[in-house]
XYZ file of C-alpha atoms in Angstrom:
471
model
C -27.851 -22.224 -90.314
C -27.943 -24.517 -87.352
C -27.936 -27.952 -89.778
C -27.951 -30.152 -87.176
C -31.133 -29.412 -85.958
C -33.326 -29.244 -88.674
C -36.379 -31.193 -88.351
C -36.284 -35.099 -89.876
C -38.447 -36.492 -92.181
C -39.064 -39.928 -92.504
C -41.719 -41.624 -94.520
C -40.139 -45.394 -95.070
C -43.694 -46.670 -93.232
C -45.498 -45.254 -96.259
C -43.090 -47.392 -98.903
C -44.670 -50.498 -100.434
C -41.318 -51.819 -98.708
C -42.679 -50.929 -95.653
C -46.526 -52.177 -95.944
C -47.030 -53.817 -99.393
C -48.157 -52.451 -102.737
C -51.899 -52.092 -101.362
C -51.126 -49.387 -99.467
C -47.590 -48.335 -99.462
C -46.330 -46.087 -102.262
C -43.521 -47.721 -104.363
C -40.744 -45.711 -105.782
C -42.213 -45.939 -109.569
C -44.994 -44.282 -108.551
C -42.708 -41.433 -106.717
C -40.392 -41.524 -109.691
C -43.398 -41.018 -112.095
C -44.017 -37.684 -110.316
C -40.707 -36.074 -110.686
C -41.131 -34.279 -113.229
C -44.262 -32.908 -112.385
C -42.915 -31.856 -108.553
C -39.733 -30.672 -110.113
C -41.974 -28.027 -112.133
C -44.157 -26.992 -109.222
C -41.202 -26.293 -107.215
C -39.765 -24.215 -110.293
C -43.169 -22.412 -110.695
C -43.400 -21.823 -107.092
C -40.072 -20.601 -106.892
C -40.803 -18.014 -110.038
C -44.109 -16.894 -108.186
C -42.191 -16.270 -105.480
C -39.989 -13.895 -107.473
C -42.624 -12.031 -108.983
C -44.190 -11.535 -105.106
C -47.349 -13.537 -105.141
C -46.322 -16.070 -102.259
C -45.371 -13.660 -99.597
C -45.942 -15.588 -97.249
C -42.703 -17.670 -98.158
C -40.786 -14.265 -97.413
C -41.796 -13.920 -93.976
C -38.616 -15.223 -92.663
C -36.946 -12.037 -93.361
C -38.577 -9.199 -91.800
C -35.897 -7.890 -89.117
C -37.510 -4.585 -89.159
C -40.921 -6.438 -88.078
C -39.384 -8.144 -85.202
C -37.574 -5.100 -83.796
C -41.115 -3.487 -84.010
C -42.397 -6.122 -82.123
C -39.970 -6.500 -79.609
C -39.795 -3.264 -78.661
C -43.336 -2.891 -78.409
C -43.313 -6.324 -76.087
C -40.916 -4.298 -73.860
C -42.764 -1.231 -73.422
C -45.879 -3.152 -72.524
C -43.947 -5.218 -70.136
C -44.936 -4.971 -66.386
C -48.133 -2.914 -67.512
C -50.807 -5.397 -67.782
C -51.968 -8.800 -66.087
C -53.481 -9.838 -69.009
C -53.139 -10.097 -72.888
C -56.028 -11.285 -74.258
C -56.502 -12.107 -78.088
C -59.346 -11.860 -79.810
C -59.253 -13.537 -83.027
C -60.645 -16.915 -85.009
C -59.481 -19.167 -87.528
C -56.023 -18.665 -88.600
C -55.848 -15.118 -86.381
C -55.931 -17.332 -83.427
C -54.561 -21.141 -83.622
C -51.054 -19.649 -84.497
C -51.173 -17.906 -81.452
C -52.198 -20.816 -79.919
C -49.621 -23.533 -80.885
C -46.801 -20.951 -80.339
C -47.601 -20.416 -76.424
C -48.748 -23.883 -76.015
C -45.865 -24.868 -77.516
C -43.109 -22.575 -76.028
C -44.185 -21.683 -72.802
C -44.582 -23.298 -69.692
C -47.768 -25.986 -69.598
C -49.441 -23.760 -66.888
C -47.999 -20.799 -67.836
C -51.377 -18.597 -67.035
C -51.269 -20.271 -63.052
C -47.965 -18.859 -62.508
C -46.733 -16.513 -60.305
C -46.199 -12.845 -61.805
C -42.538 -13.087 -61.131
C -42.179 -16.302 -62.564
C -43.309 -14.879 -65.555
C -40.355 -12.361 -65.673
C -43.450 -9.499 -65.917
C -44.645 -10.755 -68.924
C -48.838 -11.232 -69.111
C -51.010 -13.720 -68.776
C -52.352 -14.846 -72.278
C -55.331 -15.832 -73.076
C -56.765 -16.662 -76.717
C -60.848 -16.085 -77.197
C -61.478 -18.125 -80.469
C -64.754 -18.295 -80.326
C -68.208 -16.270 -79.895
C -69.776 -18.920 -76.689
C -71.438 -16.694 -74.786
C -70.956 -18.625 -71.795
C -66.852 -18.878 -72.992
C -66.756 -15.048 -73.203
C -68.969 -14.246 -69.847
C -66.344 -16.458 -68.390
C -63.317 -15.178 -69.398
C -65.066 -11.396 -68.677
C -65.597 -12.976 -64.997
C -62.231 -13.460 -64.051
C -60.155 -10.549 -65.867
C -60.119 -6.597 -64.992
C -60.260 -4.612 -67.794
C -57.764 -2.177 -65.885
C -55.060 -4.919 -65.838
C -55.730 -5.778 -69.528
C -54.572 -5.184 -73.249
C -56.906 -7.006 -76.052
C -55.049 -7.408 -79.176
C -58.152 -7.753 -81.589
C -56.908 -9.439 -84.937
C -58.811 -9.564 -88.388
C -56.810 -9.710 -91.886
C -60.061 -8.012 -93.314
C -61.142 -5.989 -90.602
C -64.392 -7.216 -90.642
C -64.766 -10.449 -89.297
C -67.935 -10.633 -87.625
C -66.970 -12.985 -84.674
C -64.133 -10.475 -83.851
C -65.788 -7.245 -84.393
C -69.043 -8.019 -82.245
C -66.470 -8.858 -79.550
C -64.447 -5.611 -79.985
C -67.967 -4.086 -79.814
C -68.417 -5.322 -76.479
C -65.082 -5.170 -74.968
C -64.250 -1.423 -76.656
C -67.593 -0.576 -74.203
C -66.268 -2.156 -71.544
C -63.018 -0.414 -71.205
C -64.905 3.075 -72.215
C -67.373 2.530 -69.433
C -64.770 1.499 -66.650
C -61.750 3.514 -68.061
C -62.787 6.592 -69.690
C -60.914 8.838 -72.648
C -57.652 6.251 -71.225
C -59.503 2.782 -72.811
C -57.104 3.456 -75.857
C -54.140 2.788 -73.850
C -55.580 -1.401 -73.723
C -56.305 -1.790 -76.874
C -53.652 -2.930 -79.612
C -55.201 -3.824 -83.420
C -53.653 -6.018 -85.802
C -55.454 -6.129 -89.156
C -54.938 -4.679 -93.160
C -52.909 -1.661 -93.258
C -55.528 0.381 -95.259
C -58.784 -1.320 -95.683
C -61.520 -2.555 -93.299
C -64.069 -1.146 -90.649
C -61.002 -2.130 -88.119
C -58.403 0.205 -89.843
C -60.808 2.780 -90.047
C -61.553 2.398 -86.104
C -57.828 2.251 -85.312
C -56.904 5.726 -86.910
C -59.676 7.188 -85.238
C -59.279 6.157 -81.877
C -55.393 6.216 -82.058
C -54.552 2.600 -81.215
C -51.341 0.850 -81.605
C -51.459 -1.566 -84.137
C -49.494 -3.985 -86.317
C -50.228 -4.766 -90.150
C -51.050 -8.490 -91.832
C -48.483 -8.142 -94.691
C -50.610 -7.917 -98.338
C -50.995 -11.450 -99.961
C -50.926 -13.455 -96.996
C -54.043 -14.816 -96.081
C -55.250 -15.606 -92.465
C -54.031 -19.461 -92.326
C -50.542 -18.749 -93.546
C -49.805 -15.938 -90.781
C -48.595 -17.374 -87.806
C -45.184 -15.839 -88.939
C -46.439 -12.221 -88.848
C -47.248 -9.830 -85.921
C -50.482 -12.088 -85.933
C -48.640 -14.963 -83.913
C -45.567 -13.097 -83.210
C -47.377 -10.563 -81.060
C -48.409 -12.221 -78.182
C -45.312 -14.663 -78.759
C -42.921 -11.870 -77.660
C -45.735 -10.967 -74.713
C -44.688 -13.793 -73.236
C -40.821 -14.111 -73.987
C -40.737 -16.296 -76.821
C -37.594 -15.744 -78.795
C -39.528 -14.530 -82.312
C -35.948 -13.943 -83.788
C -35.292 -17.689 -83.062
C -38.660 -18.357 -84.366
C -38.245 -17.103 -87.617
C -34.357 -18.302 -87.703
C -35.709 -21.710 -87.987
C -38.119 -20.853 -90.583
C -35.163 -19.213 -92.935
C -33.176 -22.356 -92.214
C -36.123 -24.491 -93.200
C -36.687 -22.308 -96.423
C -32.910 -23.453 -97.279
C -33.731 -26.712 -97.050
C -36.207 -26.775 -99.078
C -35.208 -25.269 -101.897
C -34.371 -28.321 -104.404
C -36.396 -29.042 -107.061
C -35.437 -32.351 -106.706
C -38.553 -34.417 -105.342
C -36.028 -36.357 -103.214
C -34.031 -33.809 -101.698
C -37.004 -31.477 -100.270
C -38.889 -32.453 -97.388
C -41.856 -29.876 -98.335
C -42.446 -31.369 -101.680
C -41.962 -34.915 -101.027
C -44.302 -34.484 -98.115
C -47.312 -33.211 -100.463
C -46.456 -35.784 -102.895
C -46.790 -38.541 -100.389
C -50.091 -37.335 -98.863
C -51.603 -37.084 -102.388
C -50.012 -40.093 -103.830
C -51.472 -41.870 -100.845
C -55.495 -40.501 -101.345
C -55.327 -40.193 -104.884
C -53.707 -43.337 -105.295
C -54.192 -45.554 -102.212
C -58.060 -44.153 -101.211
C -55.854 -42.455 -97.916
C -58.592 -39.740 -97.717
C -57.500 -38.770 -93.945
C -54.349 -37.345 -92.349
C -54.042 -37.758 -88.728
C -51.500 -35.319 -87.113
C -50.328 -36.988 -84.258
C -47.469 -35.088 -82.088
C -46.316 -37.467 -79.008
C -46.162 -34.161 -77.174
C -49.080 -32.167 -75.216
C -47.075 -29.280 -76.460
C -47.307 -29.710 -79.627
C -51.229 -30.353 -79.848
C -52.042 -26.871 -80.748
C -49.333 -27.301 -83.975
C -51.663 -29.856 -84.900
C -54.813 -28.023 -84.597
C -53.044 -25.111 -86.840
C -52.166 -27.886 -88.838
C -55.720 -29.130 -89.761
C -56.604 -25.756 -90.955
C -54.138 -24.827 -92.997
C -54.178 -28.526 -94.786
C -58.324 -28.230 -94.807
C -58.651 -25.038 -95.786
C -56.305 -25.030 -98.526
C -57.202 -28.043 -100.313
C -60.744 -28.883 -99.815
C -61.636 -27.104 -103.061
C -64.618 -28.061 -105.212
C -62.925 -26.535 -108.571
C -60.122 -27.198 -109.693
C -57.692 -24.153 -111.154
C -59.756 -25.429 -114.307
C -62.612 -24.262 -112.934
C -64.047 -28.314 -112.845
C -65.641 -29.548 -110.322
C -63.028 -31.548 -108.441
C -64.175 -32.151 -104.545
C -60.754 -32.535 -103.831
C -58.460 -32.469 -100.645
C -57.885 -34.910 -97.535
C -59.334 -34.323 -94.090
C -56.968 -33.738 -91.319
C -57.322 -35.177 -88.115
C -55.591 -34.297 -84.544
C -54.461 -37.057 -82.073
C -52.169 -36.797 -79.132
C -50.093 -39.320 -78.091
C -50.430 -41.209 -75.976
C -53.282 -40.208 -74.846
C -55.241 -40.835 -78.451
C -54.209 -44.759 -77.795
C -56.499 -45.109 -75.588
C -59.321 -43.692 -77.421
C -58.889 -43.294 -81.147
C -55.736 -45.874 -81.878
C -58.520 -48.871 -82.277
C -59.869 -47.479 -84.806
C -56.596 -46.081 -86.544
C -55.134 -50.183 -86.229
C -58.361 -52.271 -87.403
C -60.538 -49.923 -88.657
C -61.171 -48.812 -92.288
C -57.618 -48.007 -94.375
C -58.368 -44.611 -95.027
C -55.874 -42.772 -93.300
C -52.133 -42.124 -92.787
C -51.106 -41.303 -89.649
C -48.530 -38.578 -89.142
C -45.886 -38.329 -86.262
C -44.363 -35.559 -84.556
C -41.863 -37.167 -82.237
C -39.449 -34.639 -79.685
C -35.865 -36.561 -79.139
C -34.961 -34.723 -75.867
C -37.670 -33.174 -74.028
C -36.996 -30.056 -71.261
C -37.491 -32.191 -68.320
C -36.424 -36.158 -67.254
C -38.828 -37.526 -64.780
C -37.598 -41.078 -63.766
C -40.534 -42.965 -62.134
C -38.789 -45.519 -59.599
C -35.327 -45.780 -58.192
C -36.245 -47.040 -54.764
C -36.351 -51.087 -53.991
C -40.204 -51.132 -52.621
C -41.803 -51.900 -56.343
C -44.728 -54.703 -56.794
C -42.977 -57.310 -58.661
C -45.849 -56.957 -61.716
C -44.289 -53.577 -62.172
C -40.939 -53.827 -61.668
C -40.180 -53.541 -65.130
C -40.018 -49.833 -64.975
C -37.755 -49.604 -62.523
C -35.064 -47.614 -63.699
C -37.266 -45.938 -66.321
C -38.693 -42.198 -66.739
C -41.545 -40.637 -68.270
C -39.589 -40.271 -71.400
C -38.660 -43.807 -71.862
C -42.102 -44.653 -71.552
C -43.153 -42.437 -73.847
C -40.731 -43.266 -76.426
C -41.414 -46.910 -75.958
C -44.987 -46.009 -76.264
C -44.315 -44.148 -79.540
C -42.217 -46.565 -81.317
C -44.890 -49.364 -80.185
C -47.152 -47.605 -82.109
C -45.135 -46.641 -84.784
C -44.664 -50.624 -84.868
C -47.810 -51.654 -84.313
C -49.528 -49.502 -87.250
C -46.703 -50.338 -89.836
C -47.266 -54.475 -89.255
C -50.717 -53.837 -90.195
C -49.962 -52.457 -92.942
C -50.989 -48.591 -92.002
C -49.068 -45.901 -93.650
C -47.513 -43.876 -91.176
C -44.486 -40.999 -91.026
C -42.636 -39.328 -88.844
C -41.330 -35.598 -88.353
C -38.323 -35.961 -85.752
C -37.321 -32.524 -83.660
C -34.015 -32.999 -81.622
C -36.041 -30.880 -78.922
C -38.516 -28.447 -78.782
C -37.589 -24.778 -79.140
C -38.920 -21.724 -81.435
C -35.853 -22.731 -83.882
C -37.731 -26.119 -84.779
C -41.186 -24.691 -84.159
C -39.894 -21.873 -87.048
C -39.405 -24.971 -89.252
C -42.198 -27.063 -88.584
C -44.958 -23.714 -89.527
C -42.632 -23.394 -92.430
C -42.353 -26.909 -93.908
C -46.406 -27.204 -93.226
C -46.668 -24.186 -95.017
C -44.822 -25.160 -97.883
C -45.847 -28.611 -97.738
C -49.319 -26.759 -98.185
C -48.707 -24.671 -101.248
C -46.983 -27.759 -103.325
C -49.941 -30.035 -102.429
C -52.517 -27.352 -103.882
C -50.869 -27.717 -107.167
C -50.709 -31.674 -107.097
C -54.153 -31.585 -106.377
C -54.556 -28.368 -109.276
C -56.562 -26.329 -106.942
C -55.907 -22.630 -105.442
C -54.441 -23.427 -101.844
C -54.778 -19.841 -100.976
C -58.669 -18.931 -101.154
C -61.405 -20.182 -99.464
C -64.833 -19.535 -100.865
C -66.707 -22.297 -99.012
C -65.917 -20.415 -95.718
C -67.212 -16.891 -97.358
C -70.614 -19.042 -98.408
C -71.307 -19.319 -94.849
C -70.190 -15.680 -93.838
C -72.171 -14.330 -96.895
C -75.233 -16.042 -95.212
C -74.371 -15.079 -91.301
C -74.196 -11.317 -92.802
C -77.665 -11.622 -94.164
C -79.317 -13.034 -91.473
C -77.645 -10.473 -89.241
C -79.090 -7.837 -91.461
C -76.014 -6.330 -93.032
C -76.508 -3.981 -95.518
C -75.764 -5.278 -99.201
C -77.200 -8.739 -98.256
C -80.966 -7.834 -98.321
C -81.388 -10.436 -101.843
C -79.471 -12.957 -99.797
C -81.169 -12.317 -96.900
C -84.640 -12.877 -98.399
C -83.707 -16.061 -100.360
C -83.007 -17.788 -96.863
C -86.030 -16.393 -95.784
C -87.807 -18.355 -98.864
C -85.681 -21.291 -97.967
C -86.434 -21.308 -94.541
C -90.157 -21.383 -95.183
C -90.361 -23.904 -97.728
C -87.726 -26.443 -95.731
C -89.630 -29.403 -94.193
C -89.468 -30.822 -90.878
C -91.001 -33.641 -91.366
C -87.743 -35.796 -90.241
C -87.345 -33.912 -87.024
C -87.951 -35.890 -83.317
């Protein structure tokens, strides 16, 4: 394990020491929660044993990764395009990996730029106009879709595979087969069924891991090795991050004294908001993954009690720096509600100095000398500064640079972070039955069969709503 660059935590701007008693956490109050975070990490730990946190074991899957890899190598050279269709957690993994590893502009490149690897392109949504779009400037004969859905029946991403799949047929014949690659269940859903049938490639969602916590499976790691991410590296850094975490001392791991600090901090300190705030473009889509794993894991309204609880913080993205200049007012003077997270990248790929010549305007001479990354850095720490003398809880995750290694270990430290939290909070950080409410309803207005009671209840409710308030 590559020690040396494993990702730093530091949370001293959420101490009392830091920003007073009001808002900072003190020590007692860490110290008070030892022995409860020592036994989640020891009841974690035994569920992990017993195979109910899979997800945790996706670090070690060799035989996955030569799969993949080999598949990515066939495929190379054939296709223009890769285009995933997926939503929710079957998409924003894919998305912070190649925003995060690949080249900002990958897509405008030249094919040979690309070492024969595809373009990639991510449909995570059902805009008609977004989909038209994307339909406008693609071939289907240049193309593989990689449709992904855990169930296999997600509505968003089967109507889409309805449409493409007709596509291809029309404009390809018996040979559409050939540009379509499934990732879903291995034995249940209307996509499983469809895949034997037809004969598609296809990868599996590992049992017991739901949608949010997949980025580690063929899910992300797909279209990841479509466009020459090192996936072995990837999950490397995950295994090494899964080392570091495994104390049940609330000091010593990063995961659990992360979800003790966010909780401490909204149960405690009314910090009901967590901004994720990466001072790197390419790390904005890690932040978006971010705020649904942390949403859509805690914001439970019953408890594992079964009380009614309302629980969970809401996560917020921000980029920096360009967030200063349009959310940091309200972040500095506005309400104390939040706690403002850091991702911060020591050495970036490139060094862009901004002035060595003599002919500077004396009001900005001051960067002479400078690059891009001093500024930012300066503009970072200012921040960092700035929030923590008004007293606003803030912490930082440190990479050394940006590479899948540290990627690995940020998606795994979240994750875990994650899991730990649900139990502070005593709520199941692995289901999410506000987000079936709303597909239980979609299905019944869609007139799926089964739903016909639900399906005339909104009719009723539909009928009798008034509209009295409307302009």
């Amino acid at each position: 394990m590559d020690t040396g660059n494993i990702v730093h935590f530091d949370f001293n701007n959420m101490m009392a020491d830091a920003i007073g008693s009001e808002h900072g956490i003190t020590e007692q109050e860490l110290k008070s929660l030892e022995p409860l975070a020592s036994r989640y990490a020891s009841d974690l730990r035994e569920e992990r044993k017993r195979g109910k946190l899979s997800f945790l074991d996706l670090p070690y899957q060799d035989d996955v990764v030569t799969e993949i890899i080999k598949s990515a190598n066939a495929l190379k050279g054939k296709f223009k395009n890769l285009v995933v269709v997926g939503i929710g957690g079957s998409a924003l993994g894919n998305i912070a990996i190649n925003t995060a590893l690949n080249h900002p502009f990958y897509n405008m490149l030249a094919d040979q730029e690309r070492k024969g690897f595809p373009r990639i392109f991510v449909l995570d949504n059902i805009d008609p106009d977004r989909f038209s779009g994307l339909m406008d400037i693609i071939k289907p004969e240049e193309t593989l879709f990689n449709f992904i859905t855990k169930s296999g029946a997600t509505v968003e991403t089967m109507a889409q595979f309805l449409i493409i799949a007709k596509r291809l047929r029309d404009r390809l014949g018996k040979d559409y087969q050939e540009h379509i690659i499934t990732t879903t269940d291995r034995e249940k859903g209307a996509l499983r069924e469809i895949t034997r049938r037809e004969g598609f490639r296809s990868f599996e969602v590992p049992s017991g891991v739901g949608g949010r916590y997949s980025v580690l499976t063929p899910v992300g790691l797909f279209s990841a090795a479509m466009s020459g991410v090192d996936i072995a590296a990837l999950l490397g850094g995950a295994a090494s991050m899964d080392v570091a975490c495994k104390s049940d001392n609330l000091w010593e791991n990063p995961a659990l004294m992360g979800a003790a600090l966010y909780y401490v901090s909204h149960t405690r300190h009314r910090k009901n908001i967590v901004v994720m705030m990466p001072y790197s473009s390419a790390l904005s889509g890690a932040a978006d993954w971010f705020c649904q794993l942390w949403a859509e894991s805690l914001g439970k309204k019953y408890s594992l009690n079964k009380e009614i609880v309302s629980a969970g913080s809401t996560p917020v993205r921000a980029v920096g720096v360009v967030d200063q200049h349009s959310q940091l007012q309200l972040y500095m003077e506005g309400p104390y509600d939040k706690v403002i997270a850091f991702l911060a990248i020591k050495k970036f790929s490139n060094e862009v100095p901004v002035a060595n010549g003599d002919a500077i305007a004396d009001d900005l001479i001051y960067l002479k000398g400078h690059s891009l990354n001093n500024v930012m850095q300066a503009e970072y720490e200012g921040t960092r500064l700035a929030l923590t003398e008004q007293n606003r809880p803030n912490c930082t995750y440190t990479l050394n640079e940006l590479s899948a290694f540290t990627l690995g270990q940020l998606f795994y430290l979240f994750e875990l972070q994650t899991a730990y939290a649900g139990r502070f909070y005593n709520v199941d950080a692995f289901d999410q039955p506000g987000v079936e409410a709303g597909k239980i309803n979609a299905f019944a207005m869609l007139g799926r069969e089964g739903f016909e009671q639900r399906k005339n209840e909104i009719d009723t409710l539909l009928r009798k709503a008034q509209k009295k308030y409307c302009i």
